[in-house]
Tab-separated table of C-alpha atoms in Angstrom:
chain	number	residue	atom	x	y	z
A	217	UNK	CA	56.389	160.522	85.599
A	218	UNK	CA	52.703	161.008	84.906
A	219	UNK	CA	50.477	160.643	87.964
A	220	UNK	CA	47.419	158.474	87.629
A	221	UNK	CA	44.125	160.272	87.945
A	222	UNK	CA	42.363	159.413	91.201
A	223	UNK	CA	39.324	157.209	90.655
A	224	UNK	CA	36.690	157.413	93.373
A	225	UNK	CA	35.933	153.959	94.858
A	226	UNK	CA	32.952	152.044	93.586
A	227	UNK	CA	29.875	151.297	95.671
A	228	UNK	CA	31.204	147.801	96.436
A	229	UNK	CA	34.482	149.152	97.822
A	230	UNK	CA	32.693	151.796	99.912
A	231	UNK	CA	30.434	149.192	101.519
A	232	UNK	CA	33.367	146.853	102.130
A	233	UNK	CA	35.250	149.674	103.894
A	234	UNK	CA	32.189	150.542	106.008
A	235	UNK	CA	31.786	146.876	106.976
A	236	UNK	CA	35.418	146.754	108.132
A	237	UNK	CA	34.941	149.954	110.170
A	238	UNK	CA	31.745	148.686	111.812
A	239	UNK	CA	33.446	145.392	112.687
A	240	UNK	CA	36.163	147.468	114.360
A	241	UNK	CA	33.537	149.460	116.295
A	242	UNK	CA	32.179	146.255	117.836
A	243	UNK	CA	35.500	146.067	119.723
A	244	UNK	CA	35.266	149.678	120.945
A	245	UNK	CA	31.603	150.522	121.631
A	246	UNK	CA	30.201	148.727	124.697
A	247	UNK	CA	27.594	146.093	123.890
A	248	UNK	CA	24.138	146.567	125.350
A	249	UNK	CA	20.461	145.835	124.778
A	250	UNK	CA	16.945	146.942	125.618
A	251	UNK	CA	14.268	144.429	126.432
A	252	UNK	CA	11.808	144.080	123.553
A	253	UNK	CA	8.013	143.923	123.657
A	254	UNK	CA	5.927	142.170	121.006
A	255	UNK	CA	2.349	141.022	120.575
A	256	UNK	CA	1.407	137.371	120.131
A	257	UNK	CA	-1.908	137.258	118.277
A	258	UNK	CA	-2.260	133.487	118.727
A	259	UNK	CA	-2.657	133.710	122.530
A	260	UNK	CA	-3.351	136.758	122.546
A	261	UNK	CA	-0.693	138.176	124.874
A	262	UNK	CA	2.226	140.556	125.201
A	263	UNK	CA	5.670	138.952	125.203
A	264	UNK	CA	8.720	140.564	126.809
A	265	UNK	CA	12.009	139.326	125.363
A	266	UNK	CA	14.498	139.520	128.235
A	267	UNK	CA	18.146	140.333	127.700
A	268	UNK	CA	19.178	136.890	129.023
A	269	UNK	CA	17.170	135.256	126.219
A	270	UNK	CA	14.137	134.284	128.292
A	271	UNK	CA	10.584	135.426	127.568
A	272	UNK	CA	7.831	136.639	129.877
A	273	UNK	CA	4.216	136.317	128.734
A	274	UNK	CA	1.909	139.054	130.031
A	275	UNK	CA	-1.789	139.887	129.545
A	276	UNK	CA	-2.511	142.005	126.478
A	277	UNK	CA	-4.007	144.908	128.418
A	278	UNK	CA	-3.461	148.634	128.758
A	279	UNK	CA	-2.527	148.093	132.411
A	280	UNK	CA	0.371	145.874	131.345
A	281	UNK	CA	1.676	148.578	129.009
A	282	UNK	CA	1.350	151.179	131.757
A	283	UNK	CA	3.327	148.976	134.157
A	284	UNK	CA	6.084	148.699	131.529
A	285	UNK	CA	6.118	152.505	131.025
A	286	UNK	CA	5.115	151.987	127.398
A	287	UNK	CA	2.904	154.934	126.423
A	288	UNK	CA	1.108	153.194	123.569
A	289	UNK	CA	-2.549	152.228	123.286
A	290	UNK	CA	-3.055	148.458	123.442
A	291	UNK	CA	-5.167	148.499	120.270
A	292	UNK	CA	-2.076	149.554	118.281
A	293	UNK	CA	-0.700	146.089	119.030
A	294	UNK	CA	-3.927	144.114	118.719
A	295	UNK	CA	-4.997	145.595	115.381
A	296	UNK	CA	-1.591	144.916	113.820
A	297	UNK	CA	-0.541	148.568	113.480
A	298	UNK	CA	2.693	147.813	115.368
A	299	UNK	CA	4.101	144.550	114.051
A	300	UNK	CA	7.762	144.753	115.053
A	301	UNK	CA	9.081	144.353	118.622
A	302	UNK	CA	9.553	147.714	120.340
A	303	UNK	CA	12.262	148.742	122.806
A	304	UNK	CA	11.004	149.016	126.404
A	305	UNK	CA	12.075	152.301	128.088
A	306	UNK	CA	14.374	152.032	131.090
A	307	UNK	CA	15.451	148.440	130.402
A	308	UNK	CA	18.863	149.047	128.803
A	309	UNK	CA	21.627	146.859	130.210
A	310	UNK	CA	25.248	146.292	129.338
A	311	UNK	CA	25.937	142.796	128.057
A	312	UNK	CA	29.080	140.837	127.330
A	313	UNK	CA	31.094	142.332	124.506
A	314	UNK	CA	30.467	140.554	121.215
A	315	UNK	CA	33.246	141.726	118.922
A	316	UNK	CA	33.197	140.596	115.321
A	317	UNK	CA	36.239	139.193	113.540
A	318	UNK	CA	37.784	139.065	110.076
A	319	UNK	CA	35.549	136.207	108.927
A	320	UNK	CA	32.472	138.192	109.939
A	321	UNK	CA	33.316	140.795	107.273
A	322	UNK	CA	32.687	138.439	104.369
A	323	UNK	CA	30.123	136.317	106.213
A	324	UNK	CA	27.965	139.390	106.910
A	325	UNK	CA	28.051	140.251	103.214
A	326	UNK	CA	26.775	136.785	102.318
A	327	UNK	CA	24.117	136.724	105.054
A	328	UNK	CA	23.008	140.258	104.168
A	329	UNK	CA	22.511	139.168	100.576
A	330	UNK	CA	20.477	136.172	101.742
A	331	UNK	CA	18.337	138.402	103.986
A	332	UNK	CA	17.751	140.761	101.070
A	333	UNK	CA	16.556	137.957	98.798
A	334	UNK	CA	13.041	139.381	98.492
A	335	UNK	CA	14.311	142.741	97.239
A	336	UNK	CA	16.931	141.106	95.013
A	337	UNK	CA	14.393	138.833	93.312
A	338	UNK	CA	12.109	141.833	92.800
A	339	UNK	CA	14.883	143.775	91.060
A	340	UNK	CA	15.943	140.817	88.893
A	341	UNK	CA	12.358	140.164	87.775
A	342	UNK	CA	11.976	143.873	87.012
A	343	UNK	CA	15.104	143.717	84.860
A	344	UNK	CA	13.732	140.654	83.086
A	345	UNK	CA	10.450	142.418	82.323
A	346	UNK	CA	12.349	145.352	80.829
A	347	UNK	CA	14.429	142.974	78.721
A	348	UNK	CA	11.295	141.406	77.270
A	349	UNK	CA	9.727	144.789	76.463
A	350	UNK	CA	12.976	145.860	74.790
A	351	UNK	CA	12.848	142.789	72.543
A	352	UNK	CA	9.397	143.760	71.287
A	353	UNK	CA	10.583	147.171	70.020
A	354	UNK	CA	7.863	148.877	72.047
A	355	UNK	CA	10.320	151.088	73.938
A	356	UNK	CA	11.971	152.305	70.750
A	357	UNK	CA	8.684	153.141	69.055
A	358	UNK	CA	7.259	154.802	72.176
A	359	UNK	CA	10.359	156.923	72.824
A	360	UNK	CA	10.394	158.163	69.241
A	361	UNK	CA	6.776	159.255	69.572
A	362	UNK	CA	7.479	160.934	72.917
A	363	UNK	CA	10.521	162.812	71.592
A	364	UNK	CA	8.439	164.302	68.805
A	365	UNK	CA	5.709	165.503	71.159
A	366	UNK	CA	7.793	167.072	73.959
A	367	UNK	CA	10.149	169.367	72.052
A	368	UNK	CA	10.466	172.667	73.908
A	369	UNK	CA	8.454	171.396	76.899
A	370	UNK	CA	10.908	168.887	78.306
A	371	UNK	CA	10.912	170.131	81.903
A	372	UNK	CA	7.168	169.549	82.212
A	373	UNK	CA	7.934	165.820	82.246
A	374	UNK	CA	10.465	166.295	85.075
A	375	UNK	CA	7.941	168.508	86.900
A	376	UNK	CA	5.173	165.900	86.645
A	377	UNK	CA	7.375	163.003	87.762
A	378	UNK	CA	8.694	165.028	90.726
A	379	UNK	CA	5.194	165.906	91.941
A	380	UNK	CA	3.915	162.328	91.576
A	381	UNK	CA	6.920	160.790	93.366
A	382	UNK	CA	6.774	163.380	96.151
A	383	UNK	CA	3.101	162.544	96.734
A	384	UNK	CA	3.963	158.840	96.668
A	385	UNK	CA	6.693	159.396	99.257
A	386	UNK	CA	4.533	161.385	101.680
A	387	UNK	CA	1.554	159.043	101.395
A	388	UNK	CA	3.084	155.564	101.373
A	389	UNK	CA	6.872	155.916	101.540
A	390	UNK	CA	7.445	154.844	97.970
A	391	UNK	CA	11.186	155.616	97.912
A	392	UNK	CA	12.108	151.894	98.069
A	393	UNK	CA	9.608	150.857	95.415
A	394	UNK	CA	10.775	153.821	93.282
A	395	UNK	CA	13.663	151.621	92.153
A	396	UNK	CA	11.152	150.116	89.756
A	397	UNK	CA	10.578	153.470	88.047
A	398	UNK	CA	14.142	153.988	86.781
A	399	UNK	CA	13.980	151.595	83.838
A	400	UNK	CA	10.834	153.230	82.460
A	401	UNK	CA	11.744	156.862	83.209
A	402	UNK	CA	15.503	156.952	82.583
A	403	UNK	CA	15.209	156.421	78.804
A	404	UNK	CA	12.564	159.166	78.710
A	405	UNK	CA	14.807	161.659	80.521
A	406	UNK	CA	17.695	160.810	78.187
A	407	UNK	CA	15.553	161.367	75.116
A	408	UNK	CA	14.572	164.752	76.591
A	409	UNK	CA	18.258	165.731	76.727
A	410	UNK	CA	18.891	165.269	80.465
A	411	UNK	CA	21.447	163.170	82.332
A	412	UNK	CA	21.590	160.484	85.003
A	413	UNK	CA	21.609	163.045	87.822
A	414	UNK	CA	18.224	164.420	86.718
A	415	UNK	CA	16.855	160.878	86.771
A	416	UNK	CA	17.934	160.419	90.388
A	417	UNK	CA	16.677	163.885	91.304
A	418	UNK	CA	13.185	163.424	89.902
A	419	UNK	CA	12.794	159.912	91.318
A	420	UNK	CA	14.935	159.273	94.409
A	421	UNK	CA	15.287	162.868	95.622
A	422	UNK	CA	11.610	163.684	95.080
A	423	UNK	CA	10.259	160.481	96.649
A	424	UNK	CA	12.650	160.775	99.610
A	425	UNK	CA	11.778	164.430	100.154
A	426	UNK	CA	8.112	163.424	100.194
A	427	UNK	CA	8.804	160.590	102.626
A	428	UNK	CA	11.015	162.881	104.728
A	429	UNK	CA	8.156	165.325	105.155
A	430	UNK	CA	5.674	162.509	105.480
A	431	UNK	CA	2.071	163.340	106.265
A	432	UNK	CA	0.369	159.917	106.377
A	433	UNK	CA	3.145	157.446	105.471
A	434	UNK	CA	2.276	154.264	107.434
A	435	UNK	CA	5.901	153.047	107.358
A	436	UNK	CA	7.395	156.088	109.098
A	437	UNK	CA	5.314	158.855	110.648
A	438	UNK	CA	2.291	156.682	111.460
A	439	UNK	CA	4.249	153.895	113.129
A	440	UNK	CA	6.500	156.456	114.868
A	441	UNK	CA	3.455	158.288	116.236
A	442	UNK	CA	1.931	155.025	117.430
A	443	UNK	CA	5.210	154.038	119.099
A	444	UNK	CA	5.205	157.457	120.784
A	445	UNK	CA	1.693	156.979	122.133
A	446	UNK	CA	0.077	159.723	120.034
A	447	UNK	CA	-2.090	160.048	116.922
A	448	UNK	CA	-0.299	160.638	113.627
A	449	UNK	CA	-2.700	163.555	113.022
A	450	UNK	CA	-0.805	165.555	115.653
A	451	UNK	CA	1.731	167.806	113.924
A	452	UNK	CA	0.404	167.055	110.426
A	453	UNK	CA	-0.032	170.767	109.682
A	454	UNK	CA	3.668	171.569	110.036
A	455	UNK	CA	4.623	168.375	108.200
A	456	UNK	CA	2.392	169.470	105.303
A	457	UNK	CA	4.049	172.896	105.239
A	458	UNK	CA	7.434	171.170	105.142
A	459	UNK	CA	6.245	168.903	102.321
A	460	UNK	CA	5.142	171.826	100.142
A	461	UNK	CA	8.298	173.864	100.745
A	462	UNK	CA	10.522	170.789	100.333
A	463	UNK	CA	8.904	169.773	97.033
A	464	UNK	CA	9.152	173.320	95.686
A	465	UNK	CA	12.826	173.294	96.704
A	466	UNK	CA	13.413	170.085	94.725
A	467	UNK	CA	11.671	171.532	91.658
A	468	UNK	CA	13.646	174.787	91.786
A	469	UNK	CA	16.930	172.891	92.179
A	470	UNK	CA	16.124	170.493	89.331
A	471	UNK	CA	15.025	173.359	87.089
A	472	UNK	CA	18.332	175.157	87.717
A	473	UNK	CA	20.327	171.995	86.991
A	474	UNK	CA	18.288	171.062	83.900
A	475	UNK	CA	18.658	174.579	82.495
A	476	UNK	CA	22.429	174.419	83.023
A	477	UNK	CA	22.943	171.120	81.208
A	478	UNK	CA	20.591	172.113	78.378
A	479	UNK	CA	22.716	175.193	77.814
A	480	UNK	CA	26.017	173.326	78.242
A	481	UNK	CA	25.972	169.488	78.395
A	482	UNK	CA	29.506	169.484	79.813
A	483	UNK	CA	28.104	171.062	83.011
A	484	UNK	CA	26.614	167.653	83.854
A	485	UNK	CA	28.183	166.211	87.001
A	486	UNK	CA	28.214	162.845	85.253
A	487	UNK	CA	29.321	164.068	81.821
A	488	UNK	CA	32.304	161.720	81.510
A	489	UNK	CA	29.955	158.715	81.746
A	490	UNK	CA	27.252	160.182	79.504
A	491	UNK	CA	27.923	158.001	76.472
A	492	UNK	CA	28.206	154.717	78.363
A	493	UNK	CA	25.052	155.627	80.261
A	494	UNK	CA	23.147	156.233	77.023
A	495	UNK	CA	24.399	152.990	75.533
A	496	UNK	CA	23.218	151.144	78.615
A	497	UNK	CA	19.680	152.545	78.686
A	498	UNK	CA	19.163	153.364	75.017
A	499	UNK	CA	20.843	150.350	73.452
A	500	UNK	CA	17.582	149.475	71.733
A	501	UNK	CA	16.823	153.035	70.677
A	502	UNK	CA	17.916	154.339	67.287
A	503	UNK	CA	16.501	157.792	66.417
A	504	UNK	CA	17.091	157.055	62.741
A	505	UNK	CA	15.122	153.827	62.877
A	506	UNK	CA	11.431	154.552	62.591
A	507	UNK	CA	9.502	151.690	64.103
A	508	UNK	CA	5.778	151.584	63.667
A	509	UNK	CA	4.020	152.402	66.927
A	510	UNK	CA	1.536	149.622	66.223
A	511	UNK	CA	-1.452	148.665	68.346
A	512	UNK	CA	0.495	145.666	69.645
A	513	UNK	CA	3.393	147.840	70.834
A	514	UNK	CA	0.979	150.355	72.356
A	515	UNK	CA	-0.752	147.597	74.311
A	516	UNK	CA	2.619	146.246	75.489
A	517	UNK	CA	3.686	149.685	76.738
A	518	UNK	CA	0.320	150.183	78.417
A	519	UNK	CA	0.721	146.839	80.204
A	520	UNK	CA	4.249	147.778	81.264
A	521	UNK	CA	3.187	151.188	82.577
A	522	UNK	CA	0.073	149.754	84.267
A	523	UNK	CA	2.269	147.513	86.424
A	524	UNK	CA	3.451	150.532	88.432
A	525	UNK	CA	0.130	152.004	89.625
A	526	UNK	CA	-1.016	148.434	90.343
A	527	UNK	CA	2.138	148.003	92.439
A	528	UNK	CA	1.423	151.208	94.390
A	529	UNK	CA	-2.200	150.140	94.955
A	530	UNK	CA	-1.054	146.740	96.195
A	531	UNK	CA	1.390	148.260	98.688
A	532	UNK	CA	-1.073	150.840	100.006
A	533	UNK	CA	-4.319	148.851	100.113
A	534	UNK	CA	-3.437	145.153	99.963
A	535	UNK	CA	-0.348	144.981	102.158
A	536	UNK	CA	1.909	143.804	99.336
A	537	UNK	CA	5.661	143.665	99.734
A	538	UNK	CA	8.511	142.655	97.453
A	539	UNK	CA	7.431	139.036	96.800
A	540	UNK	CA	3.972	140.164	95.643
A	541	UNK	CA	5.439	143.019	93.574
A	542	UNK	CA	7.889	140.613	91.925
A	543	UNK	CA	5.031	138.220	91.152
A	544	UNK	CA	3.099	141.091	89.538
A	545	UNK	CA	6.005	142.035	87.256
A	546	UNK	CA	6.581	138.391	86.363
A	547	UNK	CA	2.910	137.997	85.437
A	548	UNK	CA	3.065	141.111	83.228
A	549	UNK	CA	6.232	139.751	81.549
A	550	UNK	CA	4.509	136.447	80.759
A	551	UNK	CA	1.457	138.210	79.315
A	552	UNK	CA	3.691	140.431	77.149
A	553	UNK	CA	5.623	137.403	75.876
A	554	UNK	CA	2.400	135.744	74.669
A	555	UNK	CA	1.072	139.010	73.230
A	556	UNK	CA	4.291	140.020	71.455
A	557	UNK	CA	4.570	137.101	69.063
A	558	UNK	CA	8.266	136.721	69.945
A	559	UNK	CA	9.909	133.346	69.548
A	560	UNK	CA	10.264	131.504	72.841
A	561	UNK	CA	14.089	131.629	72.841
A	562	UNK	CA	14.162	135.312	71.890
A	563	UNK	CA	11.795	136.209	74.718
A	564	UNK	CA	13.672	134.162	77.336
A	565	UNK	CA	17.047	135.543	76.184
A	566	UNK	CA	15.623	139.042	76.542
A	567	UNK	CA	14.402	138.285	80.069
A	568	UNK	CA	17.759	136.823	81.141
A	569	UNK	CA	19.731	139.691	79.594
A	570	UNK	CA	17.539	142.276	81.302
A	571	UNK	CA	17.892	140.560	84.686
A	572	UNK	CA	21.666	140.224	84.298
A	573	UNK	CA	22.060	143.990	83.904
A	574	UNK	CA	20.701	144.520	87.441
A	575	UNK	CA	22.792	141.887	89.226
A	576	UNK	CA	25.221	144.551	90.480
A	577	UNK	CA	22.379	146.602	91.958
A	578	UNK	CA	20.993	143.531	93.703
A	579	UNK	CA	24.340	142.710	95.300
A	580	UNK	CA	24.736	146.263	96.609
A	581	UNK	CA	21.457	145.915	98.507
A	582	UNK	CA	22.686	142.686	100.080
A	583	UNK	CA	26.035	144.180	101.092
A	584	UNK	CA	24.328	147.184	102.707
A	585	UNK	CA	22.183	144.843	104.775
A	586	UNK	CA	25.351	143.063	105.832
A	587	UNK	CA	26.559	146.246	107.548
A	588	UNK	CA	23.338	146.389	109.564
A	589	UNK	CA	23.755	142.736	110.525
A	590	UNK	CA	27.191	143.434	112.008
A	591	UNK	CA	25.763	146.225	114.183
A	592	UNK	CA	22.869	144.035	115.335
A	593	UNK	CA	25.052	141.035	116.155
A	594	UNK	CA	27.660	143.236	117.825
A	595	UNK	CA	24.849	144.769	119.930
A	596	UNK	CA	26.116	148.327	119.576
A	597	UNK	CA	23.009	150.039	118.105
A	598	UNK	CA	21.116	150.022	121.440
A	599	UNK	CA	24.180	151.393	123.232
A	600	UNK	CA	24.394	154.307	120.825
A	601	UNK	CA	20.675	155.021	121.298
A	602	UNK	CA	21.008	154.897	125.097
A	603	UNK	CA	23.961	157.304	125.018
A	604	UNK	CA	22.141	159.750	122.776
A	605	UNK	CA	18.966	159.651	124.876
A	606	UNK	CA	20.974	160.709	127.943
A	607	UNK	CA	22.770	163.349	125.911
A	608	UNK	CA	19.566	165.228	124.961
A	609	UNK	CA	17.605	164.720	128.196
A	610	UNK	CA	16.904	167.875	130.208
A	611	UNK	CA	17.871	170.406	127.541
A	612	UNK	CA	15.847	173.619	127.001
A	613	UNK	CA	12.977	173.016	124.497
A	614	UNK	CA	14.573	174.674	121.457
A	615	UNK	CA	17.972	173.073	122.010
A	616	UNK	CA	16.292	169.742	122.821
A	617	UNK	CA	14.505	169.611	119.454
A	618	UNK	CA	17.596	170.647	117.497
A	619	UNK	CA	19.581	168.006	119.357
A	620	UNK	CA	16.880	165.432	118.542
A	621	UNK	CA	17.184	166.357	114.866
A	622	UNK	CA	20.941	165.736	114.982
A	623	UNK	CA	20.466	162.511	116.964
A	624	UNK	CA	18.098	161.099	114.365
A	625	UNK	CA	20.448	162.111	111.573
A	626	UNK	CA	23.080	159.919	113.279
A	627	UNK	CA	20.644	157.085	114.029
A	628	UNK	CA	19.504	157.135	110.397
A	629	UNK	CA	22.928	155.787	109.435
A	630	UNK	CA	22.830	153.038	112.055
A	631	UNK	CA	19.216	151.993	111.361
A	632	UNK	CA	18.341	152.970	107.757
A	633	UNK	CA	14.864	151.395	107.998
A	634	UNK	CA	12.223	154.017	108.864
A	635	UNK	CA	9.929	151.522	110.615
A	636	UNK	CA	12.882	149.813	112.309
A	637	UNK	CA	14.155	153.107	113.706
A	638	UNK	CA	10.639	154.078	114.818
A	639	UNK	CA	10.050	150.994	116.981
A	640	UNK	CA	13.594	151.119	118.371
A	641	UNK	CA	13.965	154.806	119.166
A	642	UNK	CA	10.534	156.385	119.654
A	643	UNK	CA	9.540	154.534	122.873
A	644	UNK	CA	12.843	155.803	124.326
A	645	UNK	CA	13.026	159.307	122.843
A	646	UNK	CA	9.374	160.403	122.889
A	647	UNK	CA	8.922	160.320	126.700
A	648	UNK	CA	11.924	162.677	127.026
A	649	UNK	CA	9.730	165.386	125.487
A	650	UNK	CA	7.404	165.254	128.503
A	651	UNK	CA	10.169	166.272	130.911
A	652	UNK	CA	11.298	169.086	128.614
A	653	UNK	CA	7.755	170.397	128.151
A	654	UNK	CA	7.256	169.910	124.411
A	655	UNK	CA	4.592	167.764	122.683
A	656	UNK	CA	5.700	164.324	121.557
A	657	UNK	CA	4.692	164.988	117.953
A	658	UNK	CA	7.659	167.356	117.695
A	659	UNK	CA	10.002	164.453	118.449
A	660	UNK	CA	8.195	162.450	115.753
A	661	UNK	CA	8.876	165.294	113.311
A	662	UNK	CA	12.555	165.422	114.355
A	663	UNK	CA	12.771	161.644	113.840
A	664	UNK	CA	11.230	161.761	110.378
A	665	UNK	CA	13.163	164.758	109.118
A	666	UNK	CA	16.471	163.745	110.663
A	667	UNK	CA	16.571	160.186	109.392
A	668	UNK	CA	15.794	161.266	105.825
A	669	UNK	CA	18.499	163.900	105.856
A	670	UNK	CA	20.873	161.012	106.532
A	671	UNK	CA	19.229	158.672	104.017
A	672	UNK	CA	20.163	161.109	101.245
A	673	UNK	CA	23.757	160.263	102.143
A	674	UNK	CA	23.911	156.926	103.984
A	675	UNK	CA	25.676	154.168	102.016
A	676	UNK	CA	23.782	151.670	104.185
A	677	UNK	CA	20.466	152.819	102.668
A	678	UNK	CA	19.202	152.947	99.076
A	679	UNK	CA	21.698	155.503	97.807
A	680	UNK	CA	24.443	153.167	96.603
A	681	UNK	CA	21.993	150.764	94.954
A	682	UNK	CA	20.498	153.684	93.053
A	683	UNK	CA	23.877	155.050	92.028
A	684	UNK	CA	25.043	151.598	90.932
A	685	UNK	CA	21.973	151.277	88.717
A	686	UNK	CA	22.703	154.605	87.030
A	687	UNK	CA	26.511	154.379	86.967
A	688	UNK	CA	27.018	157.485	89.129
A	689	UNK	CA	29.965	157.594	91.533
A	690	UNK	CA	29.300	158.497	95.149
A	691	UNK	CA	31.444	161.641	95.073
A	692	UNK	CA	29.406	163.042	92.164
A	693	UNK	CA	26.230	162.291	94.046
A	694	UNK	CA	27.573	164.171	97.070
A	695	UNK	CA	28.318	167.188	94.881
A	696	UNK	CA	24.727	167.197	93.638
A	697	UNK	CA	22.880	166.343	96.846
A	698	UNK	CA	24.733	168.429	99.461
A	699	UNK	CA	22.842	171.681	98.662
A	700	UNK	CA	19.568	169.784	99.179
A	701	UNK	CA	20.842	168.204	102.413
A	702	UNK	CA	21.683	171.667	103.754
A	703	UNK	CA	18.322	172.972	102.522
A	704	UNK	CA	16.421	170.175	104.275
A	705	UNK	CA	18.393	170.606	107.505
A	706	UNK	CA	17.733	174.356	107.611
A	707	UNK	CA	14.059	173.870	106.740
A	708	UNK	CA	13.624	171.141	109.373
A	709	UNK	CA	15.384	173.122	112.091
A	710	UNK	CA	13.343	176.221	111.264
A	711	UNK	CA	10.041	174.323	111.417
A	712	UNK	CA	10.980	172.798	114.776
A	713	UNK	CA	11.909	176.190	116.239
A	714	UNK	CA	8.719	177.778	114.905
A	715	UNK	CA	6.666	175.012	116.532
A	716	UNK	CA	8.361	175.698	119.873
A	717	UNK	CA	7.641	179.405	119.466
A	718	UNK	CA	3.916	178.629	119.132
A	719	UNK	CA	3.778	176.706	122.439
């Protein structure tokens, strides 16, 4: 009797299993909550959300924050730097257990998808834009021209993309928005002779490494520093050193992998899916079909490419988020339709087909959010944070920082949002540094580095959505990413210990 070959579960099955496990944990882990503090700009005032559901309105003054043991400057609330409610230190209380049931498994998946509507619409509109550009033949003509110009210098393209995405990650945390770059860059990498893993490495790995060693990212290190009561400039020197070493590490690893698959394509971790992957992303590309790279197609490609720096500018300078980014891509799609000369039905069919190819990715994002909903409704995330804060309190400085690194690796799974984890954990964890005798910026570094070590792996983050888009199974991703996870852990731990040594 011939045994069936084991097939690793898909992203949907993995998230379903995690949801079931988390529902089970709501029966085991005690429920508890911190009081939350937020700023009401309409009054203006500070509002304390009590655990019993009541609210206390307090004056928006520094004295109020001092009375609450919140070591944050009042202007960080009043100028809008801190927008989300923060946990108030010393206010944790056990509450009635709120275990989830069987119906909550599927209901959380539906509600998570509803909550992720802004991201889902963004991805679907992006897919529609790509479908329209494909219909014009601009991709085919542009890729043919690129293939002719990059022979023998293929890795320079990977090098350039890695550097740009790393800078984007460290400056504005572009790893979420980087989803938009796959459709434009994946066909290029395939034409250069690389595989799906290289695409993820140059985009997701590079942007996440940059965000992990963030220098001025407002969505992680800046908000974490503010929530810790310090300036984000503190510790920026060591974070910059980590950024340089981390980016070099990504480049060296990608160069090794690219060299291996160039020499032997079967070395690719995703070799068995290579043909289906090419058909998916190069369905409109025929190397034997020479399409004229006309002025119209050049303008269309320029418009398509221009959407991405405009998107980055909007996020960094204009406060855009997914609705505004989706509107931008939709506007570009409409302009391209009028410019292309396509028939109305052909253009709309292209848009719908392009959007339909990213439905699976969109659903993965919703299901991942469903897992977070279960933890929030079961009120177990605050309990885990409270336990871990007691676990690391009073340790010697070196051991304290290493323990903080491990703690934030664990918390990165529970709260995959960098800003969400910052406002939850930093008001609790940062003051512990005072008793141990280390500067608070070191805890900020441990937070940033630890959570991104986990986000390389956490199914509740962007990983599964990315893998679903590129048809890579999770076990193959683990094979590729584990050396970089170990590298980042060793680098982070070393930088923390060196900082302690300089005290």
